[in-house]
Amino acid sequence: MPPHCDSLDGPVVKAAIRALDEGNVDLVLPFVKEESEGEVRAAFARSTAARTAGPEAREVADLYFFETVVRVHRRGENAPYTGLKPAGLDLGPVIPVAEQAIETGSPDELVGLLSDVIHEEVKRRLEHVLALRPTPGSRVREVREYVEAMLGLQVWSNRIFKTLRGDPHGRVG
């Protein structure tokens, strides 16, 4: 997953900023598992109290709260917390298009992007398999390369299918 939920301009930190600015921890709680609410509420209470001590304290308190919420959010995804990432990172082509689909309610651009990538990859991988197709008299080494590519296409296709039908965060079960 590209850095997004753990970036300073990602949705978790944006919700944390709103929560601090509006004095309402409930605005960020949807980003953490229910069993972690107490930890986030405690960090919110400490941060809001510390914010009153001046601009420098406010900056430190805000950063503490952002780090806490992102760390707890990542734990809920069974993902490692590796610190806050700076704003403005390259998220690749998919995340911005997915965000736009959510904003506009239209799936068209996202479906087009994903479909184009799948089409290109299937075509490239199939062409590779077909180029290795054995002919009468092929040596075992050549047939083995074909089998590797053929099975690779099948396994890759199955994994893509399962991903398309699976949990959005890749969890099994």
Short mmCIF file of N, CA, C and O in Angstrom, two decimals, residues 23 41 55 59-60 69 75 81 89 94 98 107 116 123 137 144 149 170:
data_model
loop_
_atom_site.label_atom_id
_atom_site.label_comp_id
_atom_site.label_asym_id
_atom_site.label_seq_id
_atom_site.Cartn_x
_atom_site.Cartn_y
_atom_site.Cartn_z
N GLY A 23 -12.62 20.08 18.74
CA GLY A 23 -12.75 19.57 20.10
C GLY A 23 -13.66 18.37 20.20
O GLY A 23 -14.34 18.17 21.21
N ARG A 41 -8.89 8.20 22.87
CA ARG A 41 -9.53 9.19 23.75
C ARG A 41 -8.52 9.76 24.75
O ARG A 41 -8.51 10.97 25.01
N PRO A 55 2.03 28.02 21.40
CA PRO A 55 2.18 27.52 20.03
C PRO A 55 3.11 26.32 19.91
O PRO A 55 2.82 25.38 19.17
N GLU A 59 2.01 22.50 18.81
CA GLU A 59 2.61 21.75 17.70
C GLU A 59 3.03 20.35 18.15
O GLU A 59 2.77 19.36 17.46
N VAL A 60 3.65 20.27 19.32
CA VAL A 60 4.08 18.97 19.85
C VAL A 60 2.86 18.11 20.18
O VAL A 60 2.83 16.91 19.87
N VAL A 69 -2.87 8.33 16.66
CA VAL A 69 -4.02 7.88 15.87
C VAL A 69 -3.57 7.05 14.67
O VAL A 69 -4.15 6.00 14.38
N ARG A 75 -2.29 -0.41 13.35
CA ARG A 75 -2.42 -1.65 14.11
C ARG A 75 -3.75 -2.32 13.80
O ARG A 75 -3.81 -3.54 13.66
N TYR A 81 3.54 0.25 11.84
CA TYR A 81 3.62 1.71 11.93
C TYR A 81 5.09 2.08 11.78
O TYR A 81 5.93 1.65 12.57
N LEU A 89 3.44 13.19 -0.84
CA LEU A 89 4.13 12.06 -1.45
C LEU A 89 3.40 11.59 -2.70
O LEU A 89 2.18 11.75 -2.82
N VAL A 94 -3.42 5.23 -8.69
CA VAL A 94 -4.71 4.67 -8.29
C VAL A 94 -5.38 5.43 -7.15
O VAL A 94 -6.58 5.71 -7.22
N ALA A 98 -9.12 6.83 -7.12
CA ALA A 98 -10.11 6.24 -6.20
C ALA A 98 -10.74 7.33 -5.34
O ALA A 98 -11.96 7.32 -5.11
N PRO A 107 -17.70 5.68 -10.86
CA PRO A 107 -16.63 4.68 -10.91
C PRO A 107 -15.87 4.67 -12.22
O PRO A 107 -14.86 3.98 -12.34
N ASP A 116 -7.56 -1.10 -17.75
CA ASP A 116 -6.45 -0.93 -18.69
C ASP A 116 -5.19 -1.64 -18.19
O ASP A 116 -4.49 -2.31 -18.96
N LYS A 123 -2.24 -9.35 -21.38
CA LYS A 123 -1.72 -9.45 -22.75
C LYS A 123 -0.21 -9.71 -22.74
O LYS A 123 0.27 -10.61 -23.44
N GLY A 137 9.86 -31.67 -30.58
CA GLY A 137 11.31 -31.77 -30.48
C GLY A 137 11.92 -30.78 -29.49
O GLY A 137 13.14 -30.71 -29.37
N ARG A 144 10.22 -26.62 -19.83
CA ARG A 144 10.17 -26.19 -18.43
C ARG A 144 9.93 -24.67 -18.35
O ARG A 144 9.16 -24.20 -17.51
N ALA A 149 6.12 -20.26 -17.15
CA ALA A 149 5.35 -19.08 -17.58
C ALA A 149 3.85 -19.37 -17.60
O ALA A 149 3.05 -18.53 -17.18
N GLY A 170 -6.74 -6.75 2.38
CA GLY A 170 -5.95 -7.94 2.14
C GLY A 170 -5.97 -8.95 3.25
O GLY A 170 -5.20 -9.90 3.25
#
